[in-house]
Structure formats: C-alpha cells, structure tokens
PDB file of C-alpha atoms in Angstrom:
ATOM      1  CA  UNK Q   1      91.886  91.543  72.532  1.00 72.00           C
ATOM      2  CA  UNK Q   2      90.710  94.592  74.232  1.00 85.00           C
ATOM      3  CA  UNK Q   3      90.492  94.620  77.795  1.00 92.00           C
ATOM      4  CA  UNK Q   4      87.201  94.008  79.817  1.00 95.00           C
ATOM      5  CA  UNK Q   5      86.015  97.011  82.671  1.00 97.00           C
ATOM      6  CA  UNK Q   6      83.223  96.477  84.100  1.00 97.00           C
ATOM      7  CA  UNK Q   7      81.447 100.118  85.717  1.00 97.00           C
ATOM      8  CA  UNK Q   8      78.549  99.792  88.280  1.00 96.00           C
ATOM      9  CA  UNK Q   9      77.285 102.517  89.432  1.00 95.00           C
ATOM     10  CA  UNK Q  10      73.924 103.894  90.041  1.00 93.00           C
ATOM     11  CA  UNK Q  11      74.977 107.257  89.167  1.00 92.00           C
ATOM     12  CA  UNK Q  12      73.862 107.253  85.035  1.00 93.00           C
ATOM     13  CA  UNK Q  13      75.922 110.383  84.336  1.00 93.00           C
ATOM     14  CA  UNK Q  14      79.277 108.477  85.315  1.00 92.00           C
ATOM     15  CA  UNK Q  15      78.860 105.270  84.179  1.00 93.00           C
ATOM     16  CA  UNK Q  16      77.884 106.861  80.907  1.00 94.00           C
ATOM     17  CA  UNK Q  17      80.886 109.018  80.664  1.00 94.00           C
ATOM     18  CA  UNK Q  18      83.133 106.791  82.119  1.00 94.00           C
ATOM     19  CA  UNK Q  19      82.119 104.162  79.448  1.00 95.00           C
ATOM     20  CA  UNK Q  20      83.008 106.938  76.799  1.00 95.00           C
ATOM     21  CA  UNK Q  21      86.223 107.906  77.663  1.00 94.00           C
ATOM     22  CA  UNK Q  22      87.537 103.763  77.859  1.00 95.00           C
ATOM     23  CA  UNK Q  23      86.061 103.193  75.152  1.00 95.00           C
ATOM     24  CA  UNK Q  24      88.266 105.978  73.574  1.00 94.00           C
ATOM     25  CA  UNK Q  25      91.279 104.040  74.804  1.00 92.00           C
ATOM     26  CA  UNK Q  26      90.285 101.132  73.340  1.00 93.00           C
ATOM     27  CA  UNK Q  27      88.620  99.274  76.213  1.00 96.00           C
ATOM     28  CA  UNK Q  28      85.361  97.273  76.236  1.00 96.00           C
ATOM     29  CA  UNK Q  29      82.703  98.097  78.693  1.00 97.00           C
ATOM     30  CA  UNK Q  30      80.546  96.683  80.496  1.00 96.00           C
ATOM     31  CA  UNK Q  31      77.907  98.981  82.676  1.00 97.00           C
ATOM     32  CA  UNK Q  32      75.450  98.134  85.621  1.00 96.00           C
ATOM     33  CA  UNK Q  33      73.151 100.350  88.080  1.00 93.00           C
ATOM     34  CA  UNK Q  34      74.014  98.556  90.641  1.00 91.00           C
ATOM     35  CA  UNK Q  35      75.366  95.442  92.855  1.00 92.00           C
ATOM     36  CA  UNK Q  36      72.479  92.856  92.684  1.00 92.00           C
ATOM     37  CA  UNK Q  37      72.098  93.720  88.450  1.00 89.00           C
ATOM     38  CA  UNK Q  38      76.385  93.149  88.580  1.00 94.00           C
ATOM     39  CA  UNK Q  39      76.890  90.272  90.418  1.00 94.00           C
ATOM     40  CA  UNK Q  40      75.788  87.523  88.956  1.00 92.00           C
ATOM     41  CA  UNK Q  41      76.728  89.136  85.337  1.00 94.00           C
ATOM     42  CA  UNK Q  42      80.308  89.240  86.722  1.00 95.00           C
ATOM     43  CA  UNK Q  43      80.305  85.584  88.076  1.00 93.00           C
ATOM     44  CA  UNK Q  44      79.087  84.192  84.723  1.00 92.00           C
ATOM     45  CA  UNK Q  45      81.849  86.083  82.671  1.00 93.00           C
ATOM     46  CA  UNK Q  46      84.017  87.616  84.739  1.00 92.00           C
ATOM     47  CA  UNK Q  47      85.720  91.233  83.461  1.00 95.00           C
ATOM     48  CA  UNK Q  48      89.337  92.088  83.223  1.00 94.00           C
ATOM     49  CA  UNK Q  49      88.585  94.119  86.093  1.00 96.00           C
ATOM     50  CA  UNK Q  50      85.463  95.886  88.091  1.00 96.00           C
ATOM     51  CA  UNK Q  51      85.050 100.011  88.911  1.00 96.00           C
ATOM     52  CA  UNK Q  52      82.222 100.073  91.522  1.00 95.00           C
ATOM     53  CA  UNK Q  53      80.722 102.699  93.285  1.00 92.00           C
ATOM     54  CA  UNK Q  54      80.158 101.887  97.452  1.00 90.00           C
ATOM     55  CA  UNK Q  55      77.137 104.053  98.080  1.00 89.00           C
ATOM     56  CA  UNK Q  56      74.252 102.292  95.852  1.00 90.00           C
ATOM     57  CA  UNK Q  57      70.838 100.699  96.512  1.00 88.00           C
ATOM     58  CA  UNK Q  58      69.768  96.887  96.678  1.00 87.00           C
ATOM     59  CA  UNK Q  59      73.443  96.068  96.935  1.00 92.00           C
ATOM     60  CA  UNK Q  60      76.078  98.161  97.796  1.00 91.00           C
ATOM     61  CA  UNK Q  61      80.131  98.289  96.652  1.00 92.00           C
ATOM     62  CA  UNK Q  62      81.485  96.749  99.800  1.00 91.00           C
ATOM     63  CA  UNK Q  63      79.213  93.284  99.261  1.00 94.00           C
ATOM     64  CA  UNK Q  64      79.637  93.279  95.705  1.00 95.00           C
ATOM     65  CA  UNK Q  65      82.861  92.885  96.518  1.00 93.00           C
ATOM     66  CA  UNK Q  66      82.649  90.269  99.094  1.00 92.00           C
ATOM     67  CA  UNK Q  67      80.168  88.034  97.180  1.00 93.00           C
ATOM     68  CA  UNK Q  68      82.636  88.122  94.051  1.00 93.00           C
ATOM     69  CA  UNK Q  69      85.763  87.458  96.538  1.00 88.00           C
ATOM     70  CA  UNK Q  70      84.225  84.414  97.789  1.00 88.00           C
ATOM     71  CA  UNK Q  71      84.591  82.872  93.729  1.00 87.00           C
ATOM     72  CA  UNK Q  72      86.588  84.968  91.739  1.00 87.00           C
ATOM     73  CA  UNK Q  73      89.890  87.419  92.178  1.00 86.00           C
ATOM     74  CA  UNK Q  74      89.210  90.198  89.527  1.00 90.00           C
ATOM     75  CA  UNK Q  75      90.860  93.033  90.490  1.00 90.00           C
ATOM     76  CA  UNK Q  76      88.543  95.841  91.818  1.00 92.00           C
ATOM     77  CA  UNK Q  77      88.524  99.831  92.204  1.00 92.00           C
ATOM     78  CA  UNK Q  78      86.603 101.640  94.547  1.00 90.00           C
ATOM     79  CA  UNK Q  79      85.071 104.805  93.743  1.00 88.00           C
ATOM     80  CA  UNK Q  80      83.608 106.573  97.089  1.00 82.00           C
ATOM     81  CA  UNK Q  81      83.073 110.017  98.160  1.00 76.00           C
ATOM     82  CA  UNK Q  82      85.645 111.653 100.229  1.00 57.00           C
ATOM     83  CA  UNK Q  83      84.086 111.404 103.170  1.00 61.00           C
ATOM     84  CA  UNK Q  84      84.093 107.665 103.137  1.00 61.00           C
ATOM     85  CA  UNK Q  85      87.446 106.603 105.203  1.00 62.00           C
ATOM     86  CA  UNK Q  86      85.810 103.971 107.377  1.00 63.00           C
ATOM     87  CA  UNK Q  87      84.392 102.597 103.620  1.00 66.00           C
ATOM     88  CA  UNK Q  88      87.635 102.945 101.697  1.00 66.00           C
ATOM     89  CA  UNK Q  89      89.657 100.646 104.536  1.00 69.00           C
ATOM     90  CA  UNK Q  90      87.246  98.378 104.709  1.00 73.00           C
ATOM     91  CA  UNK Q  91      87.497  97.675 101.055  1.00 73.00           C
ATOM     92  CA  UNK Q  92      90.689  97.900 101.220  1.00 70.00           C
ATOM     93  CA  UNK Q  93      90.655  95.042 103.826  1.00 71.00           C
ATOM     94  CA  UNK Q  94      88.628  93.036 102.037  1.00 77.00           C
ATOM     95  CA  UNK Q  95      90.818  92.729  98.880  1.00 76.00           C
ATOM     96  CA  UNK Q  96      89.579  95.846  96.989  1.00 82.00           C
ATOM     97  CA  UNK Q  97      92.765  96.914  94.724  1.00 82.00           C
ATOM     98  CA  UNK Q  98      92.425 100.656  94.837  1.00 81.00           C
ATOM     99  CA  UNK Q  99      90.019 103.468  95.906  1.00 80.00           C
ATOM    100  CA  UNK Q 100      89.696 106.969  94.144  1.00 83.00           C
ATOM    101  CA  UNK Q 101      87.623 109.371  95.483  1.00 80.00           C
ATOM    102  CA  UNK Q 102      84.564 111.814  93.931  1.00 82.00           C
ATOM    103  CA  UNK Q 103      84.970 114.061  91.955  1.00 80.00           C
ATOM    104  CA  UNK Q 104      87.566 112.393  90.057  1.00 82.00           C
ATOM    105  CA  UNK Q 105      89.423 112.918  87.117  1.00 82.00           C
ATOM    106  CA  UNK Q 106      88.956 110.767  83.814  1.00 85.00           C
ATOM    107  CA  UNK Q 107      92.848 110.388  83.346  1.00 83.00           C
ATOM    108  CA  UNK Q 108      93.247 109.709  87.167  1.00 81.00           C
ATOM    109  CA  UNK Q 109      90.696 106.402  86.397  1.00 88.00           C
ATOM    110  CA  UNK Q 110      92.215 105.430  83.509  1.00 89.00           C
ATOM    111  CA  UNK Q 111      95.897 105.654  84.931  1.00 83.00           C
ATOM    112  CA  UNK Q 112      94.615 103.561  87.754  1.00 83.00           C
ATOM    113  CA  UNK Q 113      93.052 100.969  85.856  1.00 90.00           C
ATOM    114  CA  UNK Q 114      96.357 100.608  83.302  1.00 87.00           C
ATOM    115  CA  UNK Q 115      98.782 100.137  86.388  1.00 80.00           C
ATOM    116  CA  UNK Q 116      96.407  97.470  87.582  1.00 85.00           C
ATOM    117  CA  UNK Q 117      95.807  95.592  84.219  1.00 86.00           C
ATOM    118  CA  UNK Q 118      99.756  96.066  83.074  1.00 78.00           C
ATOM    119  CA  UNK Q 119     100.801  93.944  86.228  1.00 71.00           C
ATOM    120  CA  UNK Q 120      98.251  91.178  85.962  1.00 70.00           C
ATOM    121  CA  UNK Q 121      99.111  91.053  82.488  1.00 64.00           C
ATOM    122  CA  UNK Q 122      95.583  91.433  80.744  1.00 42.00           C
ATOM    123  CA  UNK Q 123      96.697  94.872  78.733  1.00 40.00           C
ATOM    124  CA  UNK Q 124      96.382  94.552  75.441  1.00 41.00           C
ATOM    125  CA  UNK Q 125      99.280  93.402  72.886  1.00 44.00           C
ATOM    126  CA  UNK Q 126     101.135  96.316  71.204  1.00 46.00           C
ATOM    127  CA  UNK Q 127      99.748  97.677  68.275  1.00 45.00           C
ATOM    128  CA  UNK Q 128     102.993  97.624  66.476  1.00 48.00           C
ATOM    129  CA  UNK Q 129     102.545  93.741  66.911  1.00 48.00           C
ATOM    130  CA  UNK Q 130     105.792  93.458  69.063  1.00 50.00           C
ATOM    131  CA  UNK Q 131     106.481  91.008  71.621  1.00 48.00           C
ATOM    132  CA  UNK Q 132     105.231  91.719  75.170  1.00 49.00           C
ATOM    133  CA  UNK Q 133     107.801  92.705  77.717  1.00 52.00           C
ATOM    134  CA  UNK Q 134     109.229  90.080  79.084  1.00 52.00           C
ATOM    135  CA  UNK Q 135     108.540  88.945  82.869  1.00 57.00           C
ATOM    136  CA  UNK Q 136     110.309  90.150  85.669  1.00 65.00           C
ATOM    137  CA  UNK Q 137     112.667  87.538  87.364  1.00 80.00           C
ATOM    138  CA  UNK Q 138     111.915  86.376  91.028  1.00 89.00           C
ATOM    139  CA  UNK Q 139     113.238  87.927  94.392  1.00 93.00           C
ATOM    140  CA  UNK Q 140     114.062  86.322  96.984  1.00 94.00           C
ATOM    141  CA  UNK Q 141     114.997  88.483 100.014  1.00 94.00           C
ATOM    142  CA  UNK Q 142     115.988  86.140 103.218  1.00 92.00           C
ATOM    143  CA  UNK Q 143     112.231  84.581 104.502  1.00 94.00           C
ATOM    144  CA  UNK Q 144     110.447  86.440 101.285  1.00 96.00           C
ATOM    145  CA  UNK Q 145     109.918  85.380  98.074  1.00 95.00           C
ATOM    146  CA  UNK Q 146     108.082  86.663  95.223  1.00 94.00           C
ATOM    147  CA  UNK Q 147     106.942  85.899  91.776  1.00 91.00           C
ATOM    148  CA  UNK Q 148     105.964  88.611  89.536  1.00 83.00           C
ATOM    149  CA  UNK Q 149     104.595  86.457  86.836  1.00 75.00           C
ATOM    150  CA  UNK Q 150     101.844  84.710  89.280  1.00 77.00           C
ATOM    151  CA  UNK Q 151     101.820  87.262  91.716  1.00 78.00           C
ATOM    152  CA  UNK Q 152     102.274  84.939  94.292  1.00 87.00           C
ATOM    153  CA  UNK Q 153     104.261  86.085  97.538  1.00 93.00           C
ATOM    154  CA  UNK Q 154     105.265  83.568 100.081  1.00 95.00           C
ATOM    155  CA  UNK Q 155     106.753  84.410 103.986  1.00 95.00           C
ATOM    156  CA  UNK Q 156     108.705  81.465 105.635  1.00 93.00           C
ATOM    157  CA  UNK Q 157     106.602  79.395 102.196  1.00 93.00           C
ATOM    158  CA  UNK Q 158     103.585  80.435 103.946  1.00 93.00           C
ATOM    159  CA  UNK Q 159     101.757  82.133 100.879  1.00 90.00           C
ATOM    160  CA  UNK Q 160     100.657  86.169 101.853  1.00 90.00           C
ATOM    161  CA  UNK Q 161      97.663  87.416  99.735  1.00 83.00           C
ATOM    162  CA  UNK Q 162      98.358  90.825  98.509  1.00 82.00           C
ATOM    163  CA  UNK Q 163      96.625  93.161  96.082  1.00 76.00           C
ATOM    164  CA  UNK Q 164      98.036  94.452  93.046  1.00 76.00           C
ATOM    165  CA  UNK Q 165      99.138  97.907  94.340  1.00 79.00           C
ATOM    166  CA  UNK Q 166     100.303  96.335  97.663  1.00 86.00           C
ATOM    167  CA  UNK Q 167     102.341  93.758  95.726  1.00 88.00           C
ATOM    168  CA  UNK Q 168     103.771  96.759  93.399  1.00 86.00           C
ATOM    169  CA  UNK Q 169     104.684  98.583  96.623  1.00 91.00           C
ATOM    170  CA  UNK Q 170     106.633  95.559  98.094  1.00 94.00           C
ATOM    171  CA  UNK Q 171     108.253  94.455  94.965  1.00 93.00           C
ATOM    172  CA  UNK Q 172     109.759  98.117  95.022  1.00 93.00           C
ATOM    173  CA  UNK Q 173     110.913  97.875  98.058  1.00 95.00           C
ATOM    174  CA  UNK Q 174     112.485  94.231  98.001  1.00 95.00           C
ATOM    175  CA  UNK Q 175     114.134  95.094  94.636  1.00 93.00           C
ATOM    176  CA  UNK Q 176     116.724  97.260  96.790  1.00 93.00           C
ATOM    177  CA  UNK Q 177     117.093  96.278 100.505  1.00 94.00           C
ATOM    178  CA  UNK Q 178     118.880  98.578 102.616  1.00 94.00           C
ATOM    179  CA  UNK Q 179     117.399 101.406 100.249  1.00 95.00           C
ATOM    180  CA  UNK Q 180     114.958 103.692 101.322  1.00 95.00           C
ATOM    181  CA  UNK Q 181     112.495 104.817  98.782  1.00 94.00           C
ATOM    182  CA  UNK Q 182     110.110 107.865  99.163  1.00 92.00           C
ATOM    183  CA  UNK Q 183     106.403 107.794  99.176  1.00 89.00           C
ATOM    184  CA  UNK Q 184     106.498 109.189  95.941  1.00 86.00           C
ATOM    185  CA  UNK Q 185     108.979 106.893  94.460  1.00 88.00           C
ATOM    186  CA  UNK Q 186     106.379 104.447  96.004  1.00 88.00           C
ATOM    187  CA  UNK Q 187     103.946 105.991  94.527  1.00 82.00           C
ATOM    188  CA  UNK Q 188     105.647 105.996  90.855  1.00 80.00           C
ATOM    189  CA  UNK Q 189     106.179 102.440  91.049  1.00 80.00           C
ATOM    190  CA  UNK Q 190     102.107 101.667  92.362  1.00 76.00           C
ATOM    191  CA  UNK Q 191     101.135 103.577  89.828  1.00 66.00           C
ATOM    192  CA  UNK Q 192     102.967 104.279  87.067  1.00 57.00           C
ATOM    193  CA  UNK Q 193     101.418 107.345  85.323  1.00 56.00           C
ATOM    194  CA  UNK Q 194     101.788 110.974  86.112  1.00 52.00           C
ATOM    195  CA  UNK Q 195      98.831 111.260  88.804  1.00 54.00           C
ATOM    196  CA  UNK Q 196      98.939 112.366  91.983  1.00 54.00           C
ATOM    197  CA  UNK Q 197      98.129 110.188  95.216  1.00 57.00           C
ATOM    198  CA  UNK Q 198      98.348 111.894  98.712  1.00 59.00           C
ATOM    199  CA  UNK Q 199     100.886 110.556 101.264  1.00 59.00           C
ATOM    200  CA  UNK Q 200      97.597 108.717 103.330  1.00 71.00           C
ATOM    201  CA  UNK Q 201      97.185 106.844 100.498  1.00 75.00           C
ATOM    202  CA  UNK Q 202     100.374 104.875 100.329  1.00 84.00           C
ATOM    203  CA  UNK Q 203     101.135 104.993 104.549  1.00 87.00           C
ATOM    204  CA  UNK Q 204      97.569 103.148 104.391  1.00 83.00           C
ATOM    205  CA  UNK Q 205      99.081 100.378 102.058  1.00 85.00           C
ATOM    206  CA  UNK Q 206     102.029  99.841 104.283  1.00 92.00           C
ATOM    207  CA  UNK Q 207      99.732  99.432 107.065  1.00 90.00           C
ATOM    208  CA  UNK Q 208      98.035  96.826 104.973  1.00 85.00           C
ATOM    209  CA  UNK Q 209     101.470  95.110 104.026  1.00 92.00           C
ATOM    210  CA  UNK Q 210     102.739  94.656 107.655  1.00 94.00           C
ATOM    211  CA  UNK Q 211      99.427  93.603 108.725  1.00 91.00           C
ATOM    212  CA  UNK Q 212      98.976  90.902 106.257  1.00 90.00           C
ATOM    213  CA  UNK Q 213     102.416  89.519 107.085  1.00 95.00           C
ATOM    214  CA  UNK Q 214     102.098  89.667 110.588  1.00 94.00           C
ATOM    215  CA  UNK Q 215      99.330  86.979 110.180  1.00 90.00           C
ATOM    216  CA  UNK Q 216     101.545  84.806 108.956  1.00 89.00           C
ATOM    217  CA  UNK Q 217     104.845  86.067 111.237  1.00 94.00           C
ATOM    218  CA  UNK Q 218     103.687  88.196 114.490  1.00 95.00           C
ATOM    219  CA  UNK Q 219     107.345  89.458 114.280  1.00 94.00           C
ATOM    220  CA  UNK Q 220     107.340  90.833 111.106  1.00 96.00           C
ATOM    221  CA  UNK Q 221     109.249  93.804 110.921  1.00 95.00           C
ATOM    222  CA  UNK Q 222     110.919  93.675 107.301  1.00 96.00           C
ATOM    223  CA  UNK Q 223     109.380  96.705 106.136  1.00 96.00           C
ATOM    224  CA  UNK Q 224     110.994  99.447 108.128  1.00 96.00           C
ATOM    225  CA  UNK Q 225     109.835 103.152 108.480  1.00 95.00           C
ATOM    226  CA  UNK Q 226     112.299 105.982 108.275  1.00 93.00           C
ATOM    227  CA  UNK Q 227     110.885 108.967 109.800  1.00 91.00           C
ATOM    228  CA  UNK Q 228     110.777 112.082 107.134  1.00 87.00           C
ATOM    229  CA  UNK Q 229     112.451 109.846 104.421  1.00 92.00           C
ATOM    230  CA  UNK Q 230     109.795 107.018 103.552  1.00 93.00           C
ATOM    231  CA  UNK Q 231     110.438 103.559 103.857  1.00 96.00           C
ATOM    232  CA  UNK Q 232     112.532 100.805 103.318  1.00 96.00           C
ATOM    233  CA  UNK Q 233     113.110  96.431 103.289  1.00 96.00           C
ATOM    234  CA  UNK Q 234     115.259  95.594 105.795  1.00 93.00           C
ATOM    235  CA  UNK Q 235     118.826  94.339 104.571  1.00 79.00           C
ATOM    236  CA  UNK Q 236     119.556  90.561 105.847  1.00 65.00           C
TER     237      UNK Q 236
END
C-alpha cells in the first residue's frame, strides 16, 4: 500500500506541485491550506507522515504540531523560510522530525521524506514482491540501549524520546564506539540519499541528543565532540 503524506500549506502553488511530484513516486496525498482545516483531518486518520509549512493563518506549523503531539506521533517535516532559526528549533524541540528550508528542491523533499518513512517502516513493499529487509539487531552500549524495530531508546532503562533523524544519528554512532564519524558520514546515515545538509544542521541534532539525555542523566557525556573531525560514542 502506498504511503500516506499529508502537505499543508497555504501556499496553493506548492502544495499543488508538491502533490504532483509524490504522486509520481507513487505516494498518496493528502493536501490542506492550513492548520485548523489539517488538524482534525489528521487526528481522524492519521497520515504516514505530515509536510507543514510554519508561517500560515488561523493555525500555524508550530501548533499543528503541538495539538497532533499531544495524541498521535506521525512523523513531521518542517518547511520554513530561511530566515526562521528561532522557528526551526523550536520545532525541532517539540518533536518535529526534520526542517527544510524555502526554496527547496523537489528531490531534496522527497529524499527527506524516504529516509523518514524507510526507518519507521511504512515504505512501501518492493515491487519485485521480495521480502522486506530484515530488522536491524539491538545495541546495547554500557547504560544505552536501543531497538531499531520500535525505535525505542532507553538510558539507565529510563526510556529517551528521540526523533527519527536523531535516532538515525545515534544509532550511527553507537554502532562503532571509539569511532569517530564525520558530519557527513552523519549526514549519509540521517539521510540516506545524495542531498546536501549544511554542517548547522546536524551540530543542531547533537545538541538535541545530549540535551534529551541529560534529562534523564545530568552527566551525560557519551556523545563526545572531536574538534575538526566530527563526533563520536564514547568507548566503555
């Protein structure tokens, strides 16, 4: 079955063309002018996942996505303008998955949209009618823990909400302790298409990471930063 994206925006031209070019790769689409028409649309039969705009009228990105958070975890991507850094971490904050900003690319959307739906697993079968690949095994690294196939990630077995690219970003990391991967190897493994995402983009993630486990452990300090190289889990 074809996955679900839902596109609110108030913008007509995007949503329009947007719809087109998913619709070419063999999405479904659902389209909305705004928050208020979306919401309760997307409560009643939730999407595979949501790309909202920020800046719209009657109800805007940010409380879209904190009305939907409150009963349901589709996955979410931001579209703002690139002026919008104070809007892009709060979403971020709030659970949002990803942000890309205006003008965009059409592959750039779609590339972002198939990392996102490949890990939570709501891509569609292959057309050849093969088996799906199978799910990656659990890691356990000293105090962490995490489980690919529910995307769960626990600290000390206190559970640690991530997002999809967050949790991409740490599973890359924990796969190899002692290793220290780039930003763009980061990046390749957040993403996993040939697009480009600049350096703020993934330091802002790692900010997110340490935060997020910090509220669980104050002296969290797994996720080590090598100046000039990237980053890297800490070994023991």
């Amino acid at each position: 079955m074809a996955a679900s994206i839902a596109l609110v925006d108030d913008d007509r031209n995007i949503l329009t063309s947007l719809s087109l070019v998913l619709q070419a790769e063999g999405f479904t689409t659902r389209l909305y002018a705004d928050g208020e028409a979306a919401l309760k649309a997307l409560l009643d039969n939730p999407p595979d996942l949501v790309v909202s705009d920020i800046k719209m009228p009657r109800m805007d990105g940010l409380e879209l996505l904190r009305r939907l958070r409150e009963k349901s975890p589709v996955p979410m991507i931001f579209l703002t303008s690139k002026d919008d850094e104070l809007d892009e971490a709060l979403g971020l904050a709030m659970g949002a998955d990803d942000y890309i900003a205006k003008p965009f690319s059409q592959r750039l959307v779609i590339a972002r949209i198939r990392a996102i739906l490949r890990r939570t697993e709501l891509t569609q079968r292959p057309a050849d009618g093969s088996a799906p690949e199978p799910q990656a095994e659990p890691i356990v690294r000293g105090r962490l823990a995490m489980d690919p196939a529910r995307h769960r990630v626990t600290w000390d077995g206190h559970d640690v909400t991530l997002t999809v690219t967050e949790f991409m970003i740490l599973e890359s990391l924990a796969q190899r302790p002692g290793v220290v991967k780039s930003r763009s190897q980061l990046m390749d493994a957040a993403y996993q298409e040939d697009v480009y995402v600049d350096d703020r983009t993934i330091d802002s993630h790692i900010k997110r990471l340490r935060r997020k486990f910090r509220e669980s452990d104050p002296e969290f300090d797994a996720i080590e930063t090598l100046y000039g190289a990237g980053y890297r889990f800490a070994e023991g």
